[in-house]
Coordinates of C-alpha atoms in Angstrom, one line a residue:
M1 CA -103.8 5.3 -5.1
E2 CA -106.2 6.4 -7.9
T3 CA -108.5 9.4 -7.8
L4 CA -111.1 10.5 -10.4
I5 CA -112.4 14.1 -9.9
V6 CA -115.5 14.9 -12.0
N7 CA -116.7 18.5 -12.5
Y8 CA -120.2 18.0 -14.0
M9 CA -122.5 20.7 -12.6
A10 CA -121.6 23.5 -15.0
R11 CA -122.0 23.5 -18.8
E12 CA -118.3 22.8 -19.3
K13 CA -117.9 19.1 -18.2
R14 CA -114.4 18.1 -17.0
F15 CA -112.7 15.2 -15.3
A16 CA -109.2 14.7 -14.0
Y17 CA -107.5 11.4 -13.3
L18 CA -104.8 11.3 -10.7
R19 CA -102.4 8.5 -9.8
N20 CA -100.6 8.8 -6.5
N21 CA -101.8 12.4 -6.3
R22 CA -100.2 13.3 -9.6
V23 CA -102.5 14.4 -12.5
E24 CA -102.2 12.0 -15.4
Q25 CA -105.2 13.1 -17.6
I26 CA -107.5 16.0 -17.9
V27 CA -110.5 15.9 -20.2
F28 CA -112.9 18.7 -21.2
E29 CA -116.2 18.7 -23.0
R30 CA -118.2 21.8 -24.0
P31 CA -121.5 21.9 -25.8
E32 CA -120.0 23.6 -28.8
H33 CA -116.9 21.5 -28.8
R34 CA -118.4 18.1 -28.0
S35 CA -116.4 15.3 -29.6
L36 CA -118.0 13.8 -32.7
V37 CA -116.2 10.5 -32.4
G38 CA -118.7 7.7 -32.5
N39 CA -121.5 9.8 -34.0
I40 CA -123.3 8.4 -37.0
Y41 CA -124.3 10.7 -39.9
F42 CA -126.2 10.5 -43.1
G43 CA -123.9 12.1 -45.7
T44 CA -123.5 12.9 -49.4
V45 CA -120.3 12.4 -51.4
T46 CA -119.2 15.9 -52.6
K47 CA -115.8 15.1 -54.2
V48 CA -114.0 11.9 -55.3
L49 CA -110.2 12.1 -55.2
P50 CA -108.7 9.2 -57.3
G51 CA -105.1 10.3 -56.5
M52 CA -105.7 10.0 -52.7
N53 CA -108.1 7.0 -53.0
A54 CA -110.5 9.0 -50.8
V55 CA -113.7 11.1 -50.9
F56 CA -115.0 14.1 -49.1
I57 CA -118.5 13.9 -47.6
D58 CA -121.0 16.5 -46.6
I59 CA -122.3 15.4 -43.2
G60 CA -124.1 18.6 -42.2
E61 CA -121.2 20.0 -40.1
D62 CA -119.0 23.0 -40.7
K63 CA -116.4 21.0 -42.5
N64 CA -116.7 18.1 -44.9
A65 CA -115.6 14.7 -43.7
Y66 CA -112.7 12.7 -45.1
L67 CA -113.3 9.0 -46.0
H68 CA -110.6 6.7 -47.3
R69 CA -111.4 4.0 -49.8
D70 CA -110.4 1.2 -47.4
N71 CA -113.2 2.2 -45.1
L72 CA -116.0 2.0 -47.8
P73 CA -118.4 -0.9 -47.4
S74 CA -118.4 -1.4 -51.2
Y75 CA -114.6 -1.9 -51.0
V76 CA -114.6 -4.1 -47.9
L77 CA -117.3 -6.4 -49.3
S78 CA -115.5 -6.7 -52.7
S79 CA -113.1 -9.5 -53.5
E80 CA -111.1 -7.2 -55.8
K81 CA -108.7 -5.3 -53.5
Q82 CA -106.7 -3.4 -56.2
K83 CA -109.5 -1.2 -57.6
N84 CA -109.5 2.6 -57.3
V85 CA -111.9 4.6 -55.2
T86 CA -113.7 5.7 -58.4
S87 CA -114.9 2.0 -58.8
C88 CA -116.4 2.0 -55.3
V89 CA -118.2 5.3 -55.0
H90 CA -119.5 8.2 -57.1
Q91 CA -120.1 11.9 -56.5
G92 CA -123.6 12.5 -55.1
E93 CA -123.8 9.1 -53.5
K94 CA -125.5 9.0 -50.1
M95 CA -124.3 6.8 -47.3
L96 CA -124.1 6.3 -43.5
V97 CA -120.7 7.2 -41.9
Q98 CA -119.3 7.2 -38.4
V99 CA -116.7 9.6 -37.1
D100 CA -113.3 8.1 -36.3
K101 CA -111.5 11.3 -35.5
D102 CA -112.6 14.9 -34.7
A103 CA -111.7 17.8 -36.9
T104 CA -108.4 19.5 -36.1
G105 CA -107.2 22.8 -37.4
T106 CA -108.2 23.2 -41.0
K107 CA -108.9 19.4 -41.4
G108 CA -112.5 18.1 -41.2
P109 CA -113.4 15.0 -39.3
K110 CA -112.2 11.6 -40.4
V111 CA -115.0 9.0 -40.9
T112 CA -115.6 5.4 -41.8
G113 CA -118.4 3.7 -43.7
I114 CA -118.0 0.6 -41.6
I115 CA -120.6 1.4 -38.9
E116 CA -119.9 0.1 -35.4
I117 CA -122.7 -0.4 -32.8
Q118 CA -121.5 -1.2 -29.4
G119 CA -123.1 -3.6 -26.9
N120 CA -122.0 -5.0 -23.6
N121 CA -120.3 -8.1 -25.2
L122 CA -120.1 -7.3 -28.9
I123 CA -119.3 -4.6 -31.3
Y124 CA -121.7 -5.1 -34.3
M125 CA -120.7 -4.0 -37.8
P126 CA -123.5 -4.4 -40.4
K127 CA -121.0 -4.3 -43.2
G128 CA -117.8 -5.4 -41.5
R129 CA -117.5 -9.0 -42.9
Y130 CA -115.0 -10.3 -40.3
V131 CA -114.9 -11.7 -36.8
A132 CA -112.3 -10.4 -34.3
V133 CA -111.6 -10.9 -30.6
S134 CA -110.4 -8.3 -28.1
K135 CA -106.6 -8.4 -27.6
K136 CA -107.3 -8.4 -23.9
I137 CA -108.6 -12.0 -24.2
A138 CA -105.2 -13.8 -24.0
N139 CA -106.5 -17.4 -23.9
E140 CA -106.0 -18.7 -27.4
S141 CA -108.6 -21.5 -26.9
K142 CA -111.2 -19.0 -25.9
Q143 CA -110.3 -16.8 -28.9
T144 CA -110.8 -19.7 -31.2
T145 CA -114.2 -20.6 -29.6
L146 CA -115.4 -17.0 -29.9
R147 CA -114.3 -16.8 -33.5
R148 CA -116.2 -19.9 -34.4
L149 CA -119.2 -18.7 -32.5
G150 CA -119.1 -15.4 -34.4
G151 CA -118.8 -17.2 -37.7
R152 CA -122.0 -19.2 -36.9
L153 CA -124.0 -16.3 -35.7
K154 CA -123.2 -13.6 -38.2
M155 CA -124.5 -13.2 -41.8
E156 CA -122.0 -13.0 -44.6
E157 CA -121.7 -9.2 -44.8
E158 CA -121.8 -8.6 -41.1
G159 CA -118.8 -8.2 -38.8
I160 CA -118.4 -8.9 -35.0
I161 CA -115.8 -7.9 -32.5
F162 CA -116.0 -9.8 -29.2
R163 CA -115.4 -7.6 -26.2
T164 CA -113.6 -8.7 -23.0
S165 CA -116.9 -9.2 -21.1
S166 CA -118.0 -11.9 -23.7
I167 CA -115.7 -14.4 -21.9
S168 CA -118.2 -14.8 -19.1
S169 CA -121.4 -14.7 -21.3
T170 CA -123.3 -17.6 -22.6
E171 CA -123.9 -18.3 -26.3
E172 CA -127.6 -17.5 -25.8
E173 CA -126.8 -14.1 -24.2
I174 CA -124.4 -13.3 -27.1
H175 CA -127.1 -14.3 -29.7
D176 CA -129.7 -12.2 -28.0
E177 CA -127.4 -9.2 -27.9
L178 CA -126.6 -9.6 -31.5
Q179 CA -130.3 -9.6 -32.3
T180 CA -130.7 -6.4 -30.2
L181 CA -127.8 -4.7 -32.0
R182 CA -129.3 -5.6 -35.4
G183 CA -132.6 -4.0 -34.3
Q184 CA -130.7 -0.8 -33.3
Y185 CA -129.2 -0.7 -36.7
E186 CA -132.6 -1.1 -38.4
E187 CA -133.9 1.8 -36.2
L188 CA -131.0 4.0 -37.5
L189 CA -132.0 3.3 -41.1
E190 CA -135.5 4.4 -40.3
K191 CA -134.1 7.8 -39.0
I192 CA -132.3 8.7 -42.3
P193 CA -133.2 12.3 -43.1
K194 CA -133.7 13.9 -46.5
K195 CA -130.5 15.9 -46.3
P196 CA -127.1 15.3 -44.7
G197 CA -127.1 15.4 -40.9
L198 CA -126.7 13.6 -37.6
I199 CA -128.8 10.5 -36.8
F200 CA -127.0 9.2 -33.7
Q201 CA -125.1 11.1 -31.1
K202 CA -122.8 9.3 -28.7
D203 CA -122.5 10.6 -25.1
T204 CA -118.7 10.4 -25.1
F205 CA -118.2 12.2 -21.8
I206 CA -120.3 9.8 -19.7
E207 CA -118.7 6.9 -21.5
M208 CA -115.2 8.1 -20.8
I209 CA -115.9 8.6 -17.1
S210 CA -117.6 5.2 -16.9
T211 CA -114.7 3.5 -18.7
Q212 CA -112.1 5.3 -16.4
T213 CA -114.1 4.4 -13.3
S214 CA -114.5 0.7 -14.3
K215 CA -110.7 0.4 -14.7
M216 CA -109.9 1.7 -11.2
K217 CA -108.9 -1.1 -8.8
S218 CA -108.9 1.1 -5.7
G219 CA -109.1 4.7 -4.8
E220 CA -111.9 7.3 -4.9
V221 CA -114.3 9.0 -7.3
I222 CA -115.2 12.5 -6.3
V223 CA -118.3 14.0 -8.1
D224 CA -120.2 17.3 -7.8
D225 CA -123.4 15.8 -9.2
L226 CA -125.6 13.3 -7.2
G227 CA -127.2 11.8 -10.3
L228 CA -123.8 11.0 -11.9
K229 CA -122.5 9.7 -8.6
K230 CA -125.3 7.1 -8.5
I231 CA -124.4 6.0 -12.1
L232 CA -120.7 5.6 -11.3
E233 CA -121.5 3.7 -8.1
Q234 CA -123.1 1.0 -10.3
V235 CA -120.2 1.0 -12.7
N236 CA -117.6 0.2 -10.0
P237 CA -118.9 -0.4 -6.5
K238 CA -115.4 -1.4 -5.4
V239 CA -114.0 2.1 -5.1
K240 CA -115.1 4.9 -2.8
H241 CA -117.6 7.4 -4.2
T242 CA -117.8 10.9 -2.7
Y243 CA -120.3 13.7 -3.4
Y244 CA -118.7 17.1 -3.3
N245 CA -121.0 20.1 -2.5
G246 CA -118.6 22.7 -1.3
K247 CA -118.7 26.3 -2.5
E248 CA -115.2 26.2 -4.0
N249 CA -115.0 24.7 -7.5
I250 CA -114.2 20.9 -7.2
F251 CA -111.1 21.2 -9.3
S252 CA -109.8 24.1 -7.1
A253 CA -110.7 22.3 -3.9
N254 CA -108.6 19.3 -5.0
K255 CA -105.7 21.4 -6.3
V256 CA -106.2 20.4 -10.0
E257 CA -107.1 23.8 -11.5
H258 CA -103.5 25.0 -11.5
E259 CA -102.5 21.9 -13.4
I260 CA -104.5 23.1 -16.3
D261 CA -102.6 26.4 -16.5
K262 CA -99.3 24.5 -16.3
A263 CA -100.4 22.2 -19.1
L264 CA -100.9 25.2 -21.4
K265 CA -97.4 26.6 -20.7
R266 CA -94.6 26.3 -23.3
I267 CA -92.0 25.5 -20.6
V268 CA -92.2 22.6 -18.2
W269 CA -89.7 22.5 -15.4
L270 CA -88.3 19.2 -14.2
D271 CA -86.7 18.2 -10.9
H272 CA -83.1 19.4 -10.4
G273 CA -83.6 22.4 -12.6
A274 CA -83.8 20.8 -16.0
Y275 CA -86.7 21.8 -18.3
L276 CA -88.7 21.0 -21.5
I277 CA -89.9 23.3 -24.2
F278 CA -93.1 22.4 -26.1
D279 CA -93.8 23.8 -29.6
E280 CA -97.2 22.6 -31.0
T281 CA -98.1 23.0 -34.6
E282 CA -100.8 21.6 -36.7
A283 CA -98.4 19.2 -38.4
L284 CA -96.3 18.0 -35.5
T285 CA -95.1 18.7 -31.9
I286 CA -91.5 19.4 -31.2
I287 CA -90.1 19.0 -27.6
D288 CA -86.7 20.2 -26.6
V289 CA -84.9 18.9 -23.6
N290 CA -82.5 21.3 -21.7
T291 CA -80.3 20.6 -18.7
G292 CA -80.9 24.1 -17.2
K293 CA -79.5 24.2 -13.7
F294 CA -79.0 20.5 -13.5
S295 CA -75.2 19.8 -13.3
G296 CA -75.2 16.2 -11.9
K297 CA -72.8 14.7 -9.5
T298 CA -70.7 12.5 -11.9
D299 CA -69.4 12.8 -15.4
Y300 CA -71.1 14.7 -18.2
Q301 CA -72.6 11.7 -20.0
D302 CA -74.1 10.4 -16.8
T303 CA -75.7 13.8 -16.2
V304 CA -77.1 13.8 -19.8
L305 CA -78.5 10.3 -19.3
K306 CA -80.1 11.2 -15.9
T307 CA -81.6 14.4 -17.4
N308 CA -83.0 12.6 -20.5
Q309 CA -84.5 9.9 -18.3
L310 CA -86.3 12.4 -16.2
A311 CA -87.4 14.2 -19.4
A312 CA -88.7 11.0 -21.0
Q313 CA -90.9 10.2 -18.0
E314 CA -92.4 13.8 -17.9
I315 CA -92.8 14.0 -21.7
I316 CA -95.0 10.9 -21.9
R317 CA -97.1 12.3 -19.0
Q318 CA -97.4 15.6 -20.7
L319 CA -98.5 14.0 -24.0
R320 CA -101.4 12.4 -22.0
L321 CA -102.1 15.5 -20.0
R322 CA -102.1 17.8 -23.1
D323 CA -103.7 15.1 -25.3
I324 CA -101.1 15.7 -28.0
G325 CA -101.4 13.5 -31.0
G326 CA -99.8 13.0 -34.4
I327 CA -96.1 13.2 -35.1
V328 CA -93.9 14.0 -32.1
L329 CA -90.2 14.8 -32.3
I330 CA -88.1 14.9 -29.1
D331 CA -84.8 16.6 -29.2
F332 CA -83.0 15.0 -26.2
I333 CA -79.6 16.2 -25.1
D334 CA -77.1 14.6 -27.3
M335 CA -76.0 11.1 -26.2
K336 CA -72.8 9.6 -27.4
R337 CA -73.3 6.1 -26.0
E338 CA -75.6 3.7 -27.7
Q339 CA -76.6 2.0 -24.4
D340 CA -77.8 5.4 -23.2
K341 CA -80.1 5.7 -26.2
Q342 CA -81.4 2.3 -25.5
A343 CA -82.0 3.2 -21.9
I344 CA -84.2 6.1 -23.0
L345 CA -86.1 3.9 -25.4
D346 CA -86.7 1.5 -22.5
T347 CA -88.0 4.4 -20.3
I348 CA -90.3 5.6 -23.0
T349 CA -91.7 2.1 -23.6
A350 CA -92.4 1.6 -19.9
E351 CA -94.1 5.0 -19.6
L352 CA -96.2 4.4 -22.7
A353 CA -97.6 1.2 -21.1
K354 CA -99.7 3.6 -18.9
D355 CA -101.1 5.4 -22.0
E356 CA -104.4 4.1 -23.5
K357 CA -103.8 5.7 -26.8
R358 CA -101.8 3.8 -29.4
T359 CA -98.3 5.2 -29.8
K360 CA -95.6 4.0 -32.2
I361 CA -91.9 4.6 -31.5
I362 CA -90.0 5.1 -34.7
G363 CA -86.6 5.5 -33.2
F364 CA -83.7 8.0 -33.2
T365 CA -82.7 9.9 -36.4
P366 CA -79.1 10.3 -37.3
L367 CA -79.3 13.7 -35.6
G368 CA -80.3 12.1 -32.3
I369 CA -84.0 13.2 -32.5
L370 CA -86.5 10.6 -31.2
Q371 CA -89.5 10.1 -33.5
L372 CA -92.9 8.8 -32.4
T373 CA -96.5 9.0 -33.4
R374 CA -99.5 9.1 -31.1
K375 CA -103.1 8.4 -32.2
R376 CA -105.1 11.6 -32.5
T377 CA -108.8 11.4 -32.0
K378 CA -109.6 14.9 -30.9
V379 CA -108.0 18.3 -30.6
A380 CA -105.2 18.9 -28.1
L381 CA -105.8 20.6 -24.8
S382 CA -104.2 23.9 -26.1
E383 CA -106.5 24.0 -29.2
A384 CA -109.6 23.2 -27.0
L385 CA -108.9 25.9 -24.4
Q386 CA -107.1 28.6 -26.3
T387 CA -107.7 30.8 -29.4
K388 CA -105.5 32.9 -31.6
C389 CA -104.7 36.2 -30.0
P390 CA -105.9 39.2 -32.0
V391 CA -103.3 41.5 -30.4
C392 CA -100.3 39.5 -31.7
D393 CA -102.0 38.3 -35.0
G394 CA -101.7 34.7 -34.1
T395 CA -98.1 34.5 -33.0
G396 CA -99.1 33.8 -29.4
R397 CA -102.2 32.4 -27.7
V398 CA -104.6 33.6 -25.0
L399 CA -107.5 32.0 -23.2
S400 CA -110.7 32.2 -25.2
A401 CA -113.8 34.2 -24.1
E402 CA -115.5 30.8 -23.5
T403 CA -112.8 29.6 -21.2
I404 CA -112.9 32.9 -19.3
A405 CA -116.7 32.8 -19.1
F406 CA -116.6 29.3 -17.7
R407 CA -114.0 30.4 -15.1
L408 CA -116.3 33.3 -14.2
E409 CA -119.3 31.0 -13.9
R410 CA -117.3 28.6 -11.5
E411 CA -116.1 31.6 -9.4
L412 CA -119.7 32.9 -9.2
F413 CA -120.8 29.5 -7.9
E414 CA -118.4 29.9 -5.1
H415 CA -120.3 33.0 -3.9
R416 CA -123.8 31.7 -4.2
Y417 CA -126.1 32.2 -1.2
G418 CA -123.8 34.8 0.2
E419 CA -124.7 37.7 2.5
F420 CA -125.3 40.2 -0.3
E421 CA -127.9 41.0 -2.9
A422 CA -125.9 41.7 -6.0
I423 CA -122.5 41.6 -7.6
L424 CA -120.8 43.8 -10.2
V425 CA -118.7 42.1 -12.8
E426 CA -116.3 44.0 -15.1
T427 CA -115.7 42.1 -18.3
T428 CA -115.9 42.2 -22.1
D429 CA -119.0 41.8 -24.2
E430 CA -117.7 38.4 -25.6
V431 CA -117.3 37.0 -22.1
K432 CA -120.7 38.1 -21.0
A433 CA -122.2 36.6 -24.2
A434 CA -120.4 33.3 -23.6
L435 CA -121.5 33.3 -19.9
L436 CA -125.2 33.8 -20.7
G437 CA -125.4 31.7 -23.8
P438 CA -127.1 32.3 -27.1
N439 CA -130.0 34.8 -26.7
E440 CA -129.1 34.8 -22.9
A441 CA -130.7 31.4 -22.6
H442 CA -128.6 30.6 -19.5
K443 CA -129.6 33.8 -17.7
E444 CA -132.6 32.6 -15.7
T445 CA -130.9 29.3 -14.7
L446 CA -127.7 31.1 -13.6
T447 CA -129.4 33.8 -11.5
G448 CA -131.6 31.2 -9.9
M449 CA -128.6 29.0 -9.0
L450 CA -126.7 31.9 -7.6
N451 CA -129.6 33.5 -5.7
L452 CA -128.2 37.0 -6.4
K453 CA -128.5 39.8 -9.0
L454 CA -125.8 40.2 -11.6
Y455 CA -124.7 43.6 -12.9
F456 CA -122.1 44.1 -15.6
S457 CA -119.7 46.8 -16.4
I458 CA -118.8 46.0 -20.1
Q459 CA -115.3 47.2 -21.2
A460 CA -113.4 47.0 -24.5
A461 CA -110.2 45.0 -24.1
A462 CA -107.5 43.4 -26.2
K463 CA -108.3 40.0 -24.7
P464 CA -111.1 38.4 -22.7
Y465 CA -111.0 39.0 -19.0
Y466 CA -113.2 39.5 -15.9
I467 CA -113.0 41.1 -12.5
L468 CA -115.5 40.7 -9.6
K469 CA -115.6 44.4 -8.9
Q470 CA -118.0 44.6 -5.9
F471 CA -120.4 42.8 -3.7
G472 CA -123.2 44.6 -1.9
E473 CA -126.8 45.8 -1.9
E474 CA -128.6 46.0 -5.2
R475 CA -129.3 49.7 -5.1
D476 CA -125.6 50.5 -4.7
I477 CA -124.4 48.0 -7.3
S478 CA -126.9 49.0 -9.9
L479 CA -125.7 52.6 -10.0
K480 CA -122.2 51.5 -11.0
A481 CA -123.3 49.1 -13.8
I482 CA -122.8 50.2 -17.4
D483 CA -124.6 47.2 -18.8
T484 CA -127.1 45.4 -16.5
L485 CA -128.7 42.0 -16.2
P486 CA -132.2 42.7 -14.6

């Protein structure tokens, strides 16, 4: 049983994917933290690094982007594959780039100069130079046919990747789509600005929801926005689509909200009393497995194996849930038997089959620590929802003012059209600013949707918070407000 729950009505867009009533994935998108992956920029090379065979590019964002030599069109189109990056590009050079990976921590976004423009059947690369076929097309004869077709249709510098849907498309349809994608690329070239900046923005959230919906073989999609519901009904008419319009937030109503809090905790409890400890750093993530209260019913090594198997299943789920990428080190409880280590590797492999992101298992170190790497395309859940705590000077983490503001907004929605005129909210100035947006741009829309007056009591505090202090008549509430929203 599959369930997709989409929270779309507020500014912070979210969706949760559940399998057999168990949360497998949670995705957030905020206006200020929208993923840049897929966006196309016009940039200027600011620094060439011969030792790294890479360059840094100003794309008009806060951080300069990183581009490796192997992803430069001038290198891909060259027959000489041993030359240094200095032979391919120079400082001050201007070029189009596309974001491969979002900025994380102190690192800027990773980009490529091989632009990809996606269609229904094709991915068109103006400077790609090769023809490829989706790995999901298993028929070798069909793969060969498509490669030959691509070789006939494309120009020398162009590249084409055939998507799975191309199997059922005619040669004429593929040719027409290629012409359309060429036209889209030409339109991009006409939009090039005088200074570095964005020229194409990808709606990654709608795309992720549509992709997830299209993969569902059965189950239900629950959405709190009628327009989005109609879009998803066209994407996959085989599953049930439900519009949710209850007062309670859609995540809370479907018991998903508490899973977010659990996914931010350092300790994760397993069945039978065992537990995991997650320590996330910018460089890597370390996961420690502990037996806790789990004593088992047989000998010690069997208890260790059982605990480690439970841990392996939950760890892979947590990697998906927390969207942890990069290097991951797992300190399983020490196993003496080689067959036990192999059993854990088999469990990990089976669980990774459910994960869409590419993960490579390196193996056990001599110290018994399992190493793996998971593709990182955006920040982890903890980095997206939390900020460094000013009280502890960065040694711990608290929910950010934006996260608290969005929670406040969702709770206010639960009280819209109630039997009262006004509400008094005690909170910090940062939360109020995040709630109302820059220059209080969201003020009029919010009060209109709530159909009540908002009054604030602004307090100084060590961390962002809010309390719904009082509901009632406006004349009573207004007397208790320190800072008011008229």
